[in-house]
Coordinates of C-alpha atoms and ligand atoms in Angstrom, one line a residue:
M19 CA -33.0 13.1 10.2
S20 CA -31.1 12.8 13.3
V21 CA -27.4 13.6 13.1
S22 CA -25.8 10.2 13.8
R23 CA -22.6 10.1 15.8
T24 CA -20.5 7.1 14.8
A25 CA -17.7 4.9 16.4
L26 CA -15.7 2.4 14.7
V27 CA -14.6 -1.0 16.2
I28 CA -12.1 -3.0 14.1
L29 CA -11.5 -6.6 15.1
A30 CA -8.0 -7.4 14.3
A31 CA -6.8 -9.9 17.1
G32 CA -6.8 -13.1 15.1
Q33 CA -3.6 -14.9 14.3
G34 CA -4.6 -15.9 10.7
T35 CA -3.2 -19.4 11.0
R36 CA -4.0 -20.2 7.3
M37 CA -1.6 -17.3 6.2
K38 CA 1.3 -19.5 7.5
S39 CA 3.2 -16.3 8.3
D40 CA 5.0 -14.9 11.4
L41 CA 3.3 -11.5 10.5
P42 CA -0.2 -11.0 12.0
K43 CA -2.8 -11.3 9.2
V44 CA -4.0 -7.8 9.3
L45 CA -0.5 -6.5 8.6
H46 CA -0.2 -8.3 5.3
K47 CA -0.4 -5.7 2.4
V48 CA -2.6 -5.1 -0.4
A49 CA -1.6 -2.3 -2.8
G50 CA 1.2 -1.2 -0.4
A51 CA -0.9 -0.8 2.6
P52 CA -1.7 -3.4 5.5
L53 CA -5.2 -4.8 5.4
L54 CA -5.7 -2.9 8.7
H55 CA -5.2 0.4 7.1
H56 CA -7.7 -0.6 4.4
A57 CA -10.3 -1.4 7.1
M58 CA -9.5 1.9 8.8
L59 CA -9.7 3.9 5.6
S60 CA -12.9 2.2 4.6
G61 CA -14.5 3.1 8.1
A62 CA -13.0 6.7 7.9
S63 CA -15.4 7.7 5.2
L64 CA -18.1 7.7 8.0
D65 CA -16.0 10.3 9.9
P66 CA -16.1 8.5 13.2
E67 CA -15.6 10.3 16.7
R68 CA -13.6 7.3 17.9
S69 CA -11.9 4.3 16.3
V70 CA -11.2 1.4 18.5
I71 CA -8.7 -1.4 17.3
V72 CA -8.9 -4.7 19.0
A73 CA -5.5 -6.2 18.7
G74 CA -4.3 -9.5 20.1
H75 CA -1.9 -11.7 17.9
G76 CA 1.3 -9.6 17.5
A77 CA -0.6 -6.8 19.4
E78 CA 2.3 -4.5 19.6
A79 CA 3.0 -4.5 15.9
V80 CA -0.9 -4.1 15.1
Q81 CA -1.1 -1.2 17.5
D82 CA 1.8 0.5 16.1
A83 CA 0.4 0.2 12.5
A84 CA -3.0 1.6 13.7
L85 CA -1.5 4.6 15.3
E86 CA 0.8 5.2 12.3
L87 CA -2.3 5.8 10.2
D88 CA -4.4 7.5 12.9
P89 CA -2.7 8.8 15.9
D90 CA -6.0 9.3 17.6
A91 CA -7.0 5.6 17.2
I92 CA -7.7 3.8 20.5
T93 CA -6.1 0.5 20.7
V94 CA -7.1 -2.4 23.0
V95 CA -5.7 -5.8 23.5
Q96 CA -7.8 -8.9 23.6
A97 CA -5.5 -11.3 25.4
D98 CA -7.4 -14.4 25.0
R99 CA -9.1 -15.1 21.5
L100 CA -12.4 -16.3 22.6
G101 CA -14.4 -15.3 19.6
T102 CA -15.7 -12.2 17.7
G103 CA -18.3 -11.3 20.4
H104 CA -15.5 -11.2 23.1
A105 CA -13.2 -9.3 20.8
A106 CA -15.9 -6.6 20.4
D107 CA -16.5 -6.7 24.2
Q108 CA -12.9 -5.2 24.5
A109 CA -14.1 -2.0 23.1
R110 CA -16.7 -1.5 26.0
E111 CA -14.6 0.6 28.3
A112 CA -13.3 2.8 25.3
L113 CA -17.0 3.5 24.3
A114 CA -18.5 3.6 27.8
D115 CA -19.3 7.3 27.5
F116 CA -20.1 7.1 23.8
D117 CA -23.6 7.6 22.7
G118 CA -24.3 6.9 18.9
N119 CA -23.8 4.1 16.4
V120 CA -21.0 1.5 16.5
I121 CA -20.0 0.0 13.4
V122 CA -17.9 -3.2 13.9
L123 CA -15.7 -4.0 11.0
Y124 CA -13.4 -7.2 10.7
G125 CA -9.8 -6.5 9.9
D126 CA -9.6 -9.2 7.5
T127 CA -12.5 -8.1 5.5
P128 CA -11.3 -4.6 4.6
F129 CA -12.9 -3.5 1.3
I130 CA -16.3 -2.3 2.3
R131 CA -17.2 0.7 0.2
T132 CA -18.5 4.0 1.7
E133 CA -22.0 3.8 0.0
T134 CA -22.3 0.3 1.8
L135 CA -21.6 1.7 5.2
D136 CA -23.9 4.7 4.5
A137 CA -26.7 2.4 3.6
M138 CA -26.2 0.7 7.0
V139 CA -26.2 3.8 8.9
A140 CA -29.4 4.8 7.0
A141 CA -31.1 1.4 7.8
R142 CA -30.2 1.9 11.5
E143 CA -32.9 4.6 11.9
K144 CA -35.6 2.0 11.7
N145 CA -33.8 -0.9 13.0
A146 CA -31.9 -1.7 16.3
V147 CA -29.2 -3.7 14.7
V148 CA -28.2 -3.8 11.1
V149 CA -26.0 -6.6 9.6
L150 CA -24.2 -6.5 6.1
G151 CA -25.1 -9.5 4.1
F152 CA -24.1 -10.8 0.6
E153 CA -24.9 -13.6 -1.8
P154 CA -21.6 -15.3 -2.6
E155 CA -21.2 -17.5 -5.6
D156 CA -20.0 -20.2 -3.1
P157 CA -21.4 -19.7 0.5
A158 CA -18.9 -22.2 1.7
R159 CA -18.2 -21.7 5.4
Y160 CA -19.8 -18.2 5.9
G161 CA -22.3 -17.6 8.7
R162 CA -25.9 -17.9 7.1
L163 CA -28.5 -15.0 7.6
V164 CA -31.9 -16.4 8.6
M165 CA -34.5 -14.0 7.4
K166 CA -38.1 -13.7 8.0
G167 CA -39.5 -11.2 5.4
E168 CA -37.5 -8.0 6.0
M169 CA -36.6 -9.1 9.5
L170 CA -33.2 -10.9 10.2
E171 CA -34.0 -13.5 12.9
R172 CA -30.6 -14.8 13.7
I173 CA -27.2 -15.7 12.1
V174 CA -26.0 -19.2 12.3
E175 CA -22.5 -20.1 11.9
Y176 CA -21.7 -22.9 9.2
K177 CA -20.4 -25.3 12.0
D178 CA -23.6 -25.0 13.9
A179 CA -26.0 -25.1 11.0
T180 CA -28.5 -27.6 10.0
D181 CA -28.5 -28.9 6.3
E182 CA -31.6 -26.7 5.7
E183 CA -29.7 -23.7 7.1
R184 CA -26.6 -24.5 5.1
A185 CA -28.9 -24.3 2.0
I186 CA -29.4 -20.5 2.6
G187 CA -27.4 -18.4 0.1
F188 CA -27.5 -15.1 2.1
C189 CA -24.4 -14.7 4.1
N190 CA -22.8 -12.7 7.0
S191 CA -20.0 -10.3 6.0
G192 CA -19.4 -9.6 9.6
V193 CA -20.0 -5.9 9.5
I194 CA -22.6 -4.9 12.3
C195 CA -24.1 -1.5 13.0
A196 CA -26.0 -1.1 16.4
D197 CA -26.4 1.7 19.0
S198 CA -23.4 1.6 21.4
K199 CA -25.4 1.1 24.7
L200 CA -27.6 -1.7 23.2
L201 CA -24.7 -3.4 21.5
F202 CA -22.6 -3.9 24.8
D203 CA -25.9 -4.9 26.5
L204 CA -26.6 -7.6 23.9
I205 CA -22.9 -8.6 24.1
S206 CA -23.2 -9.3 27.8
E207 CA -25.9 -11.8 27.0
I208 CA -23.9 -14.0 24.6
G209 CA -22.7 -17.4 25.6
N210 CA -20.4 -19.8 24.1
D211 CA -22.5 -22.9 23.9
N212 CA -21.8 -23.8 20.2
A213 CA -19.5 -25.8 17.9
S214 CA -16.4 -23.7 18.5
G215 CA -16.8 -22.8 22.1
E216 CA -16.5 -19.2 21.2
Y217 CA -18.5 -16.0 22.1
Y218 CA -20.0 -15.3 18.6
L219 CA -20.8 -11.6 17.9
T220 CA -23.3 -12.8 15.5
D221 CA -25.4 -13.9 18.5
I222 CA -26.5 -10.4 19.1
V223 CA -29.0 -10.7 16.4
D224 CA -31.0 -13.6 18.2
R225 CA -30.7 -11.7 21.5
A226 CA -32.2 -8.4 20.0
R227 CA -35.0 -10.4 18.5
A228 CA -35.7 -11.9 21.9
R229 CA -36.4 -8.3 23.1
A230 CA -38.6 -7.9 19.9
L231 CA -36.3 -5.3 18.6
A232 CA -36.1 -4.7 14.8
V233 CA -32.9 -6.2 13.1
T234 CA -32.3 -6.2 9.3
A235 CA -29.7 -7.0 6.8
V236 CA -28.3 -4.7 4.1
T237 CA -26.9 -6.2 1.0
C238 CA -23.5 -5.5 -0.9
A239 CA -21.5 -7.0 -3.7
E240 CA -19.4 -10.1 -3.1
E241 CA -16.1 -8.4 -3.9
E242 CA -16.5 -5.8 -1.1
T243 CA -16.8 -8.6 1.6
M244 CA -13.8 -10.4 0.1
G245 CA -12.2 -11.8 3.3
V246 CA -8.4 -12.7 3.5
N247 CA -7.6 -15.8 5.3
S248 CA -4.8 -17.3 3.2
R249 CA -2.1 -16.1 0.8
V250 CA -4.3 -17.3 -2.0
D251 CA -7.1 -15.0 -0.8
L252 CA -4.6 -12.1 -0.3
A253 CA -3.3 -12.4 -4.0
R254 CA -7.1 -12.5 -5.1
A255 CA -7.7 -9.4 -3.0
E256 CA -4.7 -7.6 -4.5
A257 CA -6.0 -8.4 -8.1
A258 CA -9.5 -7.3 -7.3
Y259 CA -8.1 -3.9 -5.6
Q260 CA -5.9 -3.3 -8.6
A261 CA -8.6 -3.9 -11.1
R262 CA -10.7 -1.3 -9.3
R263 CA -7.9 1.2 -9.0
R264 CA -7.0 0.8 -12.7
T265 CA -10.4 1.4 -13.8
E266 CA -10.9 4.6 -11.4
A267 CA -7.7 6.0 -12.9
L268 CA -9.0 5.4 -16.6
V269 CA -12.3 7.0 -15.6
D270 CA -10.2 9.9 -14.3
G271 CA -8.5 10.5 -17.6
V272 CA -5.1 8.7 -17.1
A273 CA -3.9 7.2 -20.3
M274 CA -2.8 3.5 -20.0
Q275 CA -2.2 1.2 -22.9
A276 CA -2.0 -1.9 -20.9
P277 CA -3.7 -1.1 -17.5
E278 CA -3.5 -4.7 -16.4
T279 CA 0.3 -4.5 -16.3
V280 CA 0.3 -1.2 -14.2
F281 CA 0.5 -1.8 -10.3
L282 CA -0.9 1.0 -8.1
S283 CA -0.6 1.8 -4.5
F284 CA -3.6 2.6 -2.2
D285 CA -2.4 6.2 -2.4
T286 CA -1.3 6.6 -5.9
V287 CA -2.4 10.1 -7.4
I288 CA -2.1 10.5 -11.1
G289 CA -3.4 13.6 -13.0
R290 CA -5.4 13.5 -16.1
D291 CA -3.8 13.1 -19.5
A292 CA -0.7 11.7 -17.7
E293 CA 0.5 8.6 -19.6
I294 CA 1.5 5.5 -17.9
E295 CA 3.2 2.9 -20.3
P296 CA 2.9 -0.8 -19.6
N297 CA 4.7 -2.6 -16.8
V298 CA 5.1 0.4 -14.4
V299 CA 5.1 -0.1 -10.6
F300 CA 3.9 2.5 -8.1
G301 CA 5.0 2.1 -4.5
P302 CA 3.3 4.2 -1.7
G303 CA 3.5 7.9 -1.8
V304 CA 3.6 8.7 -5.6
T305 CA 2.1 11.8 -7.2
V306 CA 2.3 12.3 -11.1
E307 CA 0.9 15.5 -12.4
T308 CA -1.1 16.1 -15.5
G309 CA 0.7 15.4 -18.7
A310 CA 3.7 13.6 -17.3
R311 CA 4.8 10.4 -19.0
I312 CA 5.9 7.4 -17.1
R313 CA 7.5 5.0 -19.7
A314 CA 7.6 1.2 -19.6
F315 CA 9.3 -0.8 -16.8
S316 CA 9.8 2.0 -14.3
H317 CA 9.5 1.8 -10.6
L318 CA 8.5 4.7 -8.4
E319 CA 7.9 5.2 -4.8
G320 CA 7.6 8.1 -2.5
C321 CA 8.3 10.7 -5.3
H322 CA 6.7 13.5 -7.1
V323 CA 6.7 13.9 -11.0
S324 CA 5.6 17.3 -12.2
R325 CA 3.8 18.2 -15.5
G326 CA 5.7 17.5 -18.6
A327 CA 8.3 15.2 -17.2
I328 CA 9.3 12.0 -18.9
V329 CA 10.4 9.2 -16.7
G330 CA 12.0 6.0 -18.1
P331 CA 11.7 3.6 -19.8
Y332 CA 13.5 1.5 -17.0
A333 CA 13.8 4.3 -14.5
R334 CA 13.7 4.0 -10.7
L335 CA 12.5 6.9 -8.6
R336 CA 13.0 6.2 -4.9
P337 CA 11.7 8.2 -1.8
G338 CA 12.3 11.9 -2.0
A339 CA 12.8 12.1 -5.6
E340 CA 11.3 15.5 -6.8
L341 CA 11.0 16.1 -10.4
A342 CA 10.1 19.6 -11.6
E343 CA 8.4 20.5 -14.9
D344 CA 9.8 19.2 -18.1
T345 CA 12.6 17.2 -16.5
H346 CA 13.7 14.1 -18.3
I347 CA 15.0 10.8 -16.4
G348 CA 16.1 8.2 -18.8
N349 CA 16.8 4.6 -18.9
F350 CA 18.7 3.0 -16.0
V351 CA 18.8 5.9 -13.9
E352 CA 18.0 5.8 -10.3
I353 CA 17.1 9.0 -8.3
K354 CA 16.9 9.2 -4.4
N355 CA 16.2 12.0 -2.1
A356 CA 17.2 14.7 -4.8
Q357 CA 15.3 17.7 -6.2
I358 CA 15.6 17.8 -10.1
A359 CA 14.8 21.4 -11.1
E360 CA 12.8 22.4 -14.3
G361 CA 14.0 21.2 -17.5
A362 CA 17.1 19.3 -16.1
K363 CA 18.0 16.1 -18.0
V364 CA 19.4 12.6 -16.5
N365 CA 19.1 10.5 -19.5
H366 CA 21.3 7.5 -19.1
L367 CA 22.9 5.0 -16.5
T368 CA 23.1 7.4 -13.7
Y369 CA 22.7 7.5 -9.8
I370 CA 21.6 10.6 -8.2
G371 CA 21.3 10.5 -4.5
D372 CA 21.0 13.2 -1.8
A373 CA 21.5 15.8 -4.3
S374 CA 19.9 18.9 -5.9
I375 CA 20.3 19.7 -9.7
G376 CA 19.6 23.2 -10.9
A377 CA 17.4 24.1 -13.9
A378 CA 18.3 23.2 -17.4
T379 CA 21.4 21.2 -16.2
N380 CA 22.5 18.3 -18.3
I381 CA 23.9 15.1 -16.4
G382 CA 26.2 13.0 -18.6
A383 CA 25.7 9.2 -19.0
G384 CA 27.1 7.1 -16.3
T385 CA 27.4 10.0 -13.6
I386 CA 27.4 8.9 -10.1
T387 CA 27.0 11.1 -7.0
C388 CA 29.1 9.2 -4.5
N389 CA 26.9 9.9 -1.3
Y390 CA 27.8 7.3 1.1
D391 CA 31.3 7.0 2.9
G392 CA 30.2 3.8 4.5
V393 CA 28.9 5.7 7.7
F394 CA 27.4 9.0 6.6
K395 CA 25.4 10.2 3.7
H396 CA 26.6 13.5 2.0
R397 CA 24.9 16.0 -0.4
T398 CA 25.9 17.0 -3.9
E399 CA 24.7 20.4 -5.0
I400 CA 24.7 21.1 -8.8
G401 CA 23.6 24.6 -10.1
A402 CA 21.5 25.6 -13.0
K403 CA 22.6 25.2 -16.7
A404 CA 25.6 23.1 -15.6
F405 CA 27.1 20.2 -17.7
I406 CA 28.2 17.2 -16.0
G407 CA 30.4 15.2 -18.4
S408 CA 29.8 11.4 -19.0
N409 CA 31.2 9.2 -16.1
T410 CA 31.8 11.9 -13.6
M411 CA 32.2 10.9 -10.0
L412 CA 30.9 13.4 -7.8
V413 CA 32.4 12.7 -4.4
A414 CA 30.0 14.4 -2.0
P415 CA 29.9 16.6 -0.1
V416 CA 30.6 18.8 -3.2
K417 CA 29.1 21.7 -5.1
I418 CA 29.0 22.4 -8.7
G419 CA 28.3 26.0 -9.8
D420 CA 25.9 27.5 -12.1
E421 CA 27.0 26.9 -15.8
A422 CA 29.9 24.9 -14.7
M423 CA 31.3 21.9 -16.5
T424 CA 33.0 18.7 -15.5
A425 CA 35.2 16.9 -17.9
T426 CA 34.2 13.3 -19.0
G427 CA 35.5 10.7 -16.5
A428 CA 36.3 13.4 -13.9
V429 CA 36.5 12.3 -10.2
V430 CA 35.3 15.6 -8.6
T431 CA 36.3 15.9 -5.0
K432 CA 36.5 19.7 -4.6
D433 CA 33.9 22.4 -5.3
V434 CA 33.5 23.8 -8.9
P435 CA 32.9 27.5 -9.0
D436 CA 30.3 29.0 -11.4
G437 CA 31.3 28.9 -15.0
A438 CA 34.4 26.9 -14.4
L439 CA 35.5 23.5 -15.9
A440 CA 36.8 20.8 -13.7
V441 CA 39.2 18.4 -15.3
A442 CA 40.0 15.7 -12.7
R443 CA 41.6 12.7 -14.6
A444 CA 44.9 11.6 -15.8
K445 CA 46.5 13.4 -18.9
Q446 CA 46.6 11.4 -22.0
D447 CA 50.1 10.4 -23.3
N448 CA 50.2 8.9 -26.9
K449 CA 53.1 6.6 -27.6
P450 CA 53.7 6.4 -31.4
G451 CA 53.9 2.7 -32.7
F452 CA 53.8 1.3 -29.2
A453 CA 50.6 -0.8 -29.8
I454 CA 52.0 -2.6 -32.9
R455 CA 55.3 -3.4 -31.2
F456 CA 53.6 -4.6 -28.1
M457 CA 51.3 -7.0 -29.8
E458 CA 54.3 -8.4 -31.9
R459 CA 56.0 -9.0 -28.8
L460 CA 53.1 -10.8 -27.1
R461 CA 52.5 -13.1 -30.2
A462 CA 56.2 -14.0 -30.4
L463 CA 56.1 -15.1 -26.7
K464 CA 53.0 -17.1 -27.3
L465 CA 54.6 -18.9 -30.4
K466 CA 57.7 -19.7 -28.3
A467 CA 55.6 -21.2 -25.5
T468 CA 53.6 -23.6 -28.0
E469 CA 57.1 -24.8 -29.6
E470 CA 58.5 -25.8 -26.2
Ligands
UD1_502 C1 -16.9 -14.5 10.9 C2 -18.5 -14.6 11.3 C3 -19.2 -15.2 10.1 C4 -18.9 -14.4 8.8 C5 -17.4 -14.3 8.5 C6 -17.2 -13.4 7.4 C7 -18.7 -14.8 13.7 C8 -18.9 -15.7 14.8 N1 -18.7 -15.4 12.5 O1 -16.5 -15.8 10.8 O2 -20.6 -15.2 10.4 O3 -19.6 -15.1 7.7 O4 -16.8 -13.8 9.6 O5 -15.9 -13.4 7.0 O6 -18.4 -13.7 13.8 N2 -11.2 -11.9 15.9 C9 -10.7 -11.3 16.9 N3 -10.8 -12.0 18.1 C10 -11.3 -13.2 18.2 C11 -11.8 -13.9 16.9 C12 -11.8 -13.2 15.8 O7 -10.3 -10.3 16.9 O8 -11.4 -13.8 19.4 C13 -11.2 -11.2 14.6 C14 -10.3 -11.7 13.6 O9 -9.0 -11.2 13.6 C15 -11.1 -11.4 12.2 C16 -12.5 -11.2 12.6 O10 -12.5 -11.1 14.1 O11 -10.5 -10.1 11.7 C17 -13.4 -12.5 12.1 O12 -12.8 -13.5 12.8 P1 -12.7 -14.9 12.1 O13 -12.1 -16.0 13.1 O14 -12.1 -14.8 10.7 O15 -14.2 -15.2 11.9 P2 -14.9 -16.3 10.8 O16 -14.8 -17.7 11.3 O17 -14.3 -15.9 9.4
MG503 MG1 -12.5 -14.7 8.7

């Protein structure tokens, strides 16, 4: 078998009018990642030597997004949207010296599986051009694949199709694989004499057949080719993607009582025997280790939860939250950019931001790290085995030593040495009988007012 070199071309210049959005279509997100990233990740499984992203509508934002995921991606701009053939042609220069297979993916059809792309590359050995087809429940307005035995004769767009052709159930997903030199030769021959006045990439099939080259179609499941053209489609794509990821997590040994209520990101990593209770939302960048427990209604993003940790119910972990083993983060607690060392507990109604908390330290209910002065953020450093009394305000920058304590209700503005107790609140003064006398006076005043 020949070693096949691969280049990827992703068409992402379209506006996506039906999204009714200022955001370019391919930047709308599924599971926390733009559609463009899903397409790039799908193609990345082929280990392409080059990836060319064709941007157009909102080009700058699309190019930035492409480079954010893959700094080596080559971005080109299609200034006028003259059709998919014209879009693919924009990659000609970037691939001029490339010798190998080109896979063209559509940015709005981003969920093609690795196995499917592999099957296309394999079929390329015996065919000059390979197209990915599928048999949708409702063929609607997809391009139709006109087959003759194993041979794909041409692709006809719905708008240009006869009634007989519209009756064909085998449709074009948009993914095409061809040898680089041949692809651009065939594209040169495409015209725009059709119902849309566009240069259709799909016309390369007809052109290849005119040269008596072999062209075939590989089939995949409909859900892989799910195109996103409207927000209805986007929601449907999200649901399908979530269903797939949840099943993968269960298969990998993650415990979920109500997986249909758990929302995962494209990059969520959860270890086996971790338990995810109902209604948990994972934003991007979360790793949960084996045996950790994320309790109901918690929201996590950009954080790491180690083995044996318990989070929630109703906890919020924001970017930079690092939870060591056996930590406890309880209800209505928010942690941001903070390292919580082994066995530390932050159990109730607390905000910990820009901080570090030492091992086995206990943070009392209602504690706040006052990290923001309106302009700058400041750090709070708390040692090991410390005890922070309920309702302590830690006015950062401030350091609390190992085995130190703060009194309940303290407003701590100065560092607390190891082993010391910080009391920073007004002294209590009891006035005997005052409450009774005070209430009697108020009631008397009220009586007088109603008599007048
Ligand atoms: C295309 C196919 C159709 C297939 C369908 C599958 C053609 C002619 N038709 O139709 O056979 O069934 O996809 O979803 O290819 N794009 C550009 N520049 C352009 C035009 C399009 O970059 O000038 C990009 C779009 O951003 C999109 C992709 O190409 O990502 C497909 O374009 P779209 O207009 O959605 O094509 P369809 O009409 O859906
Ligand atoms: Mg489309």
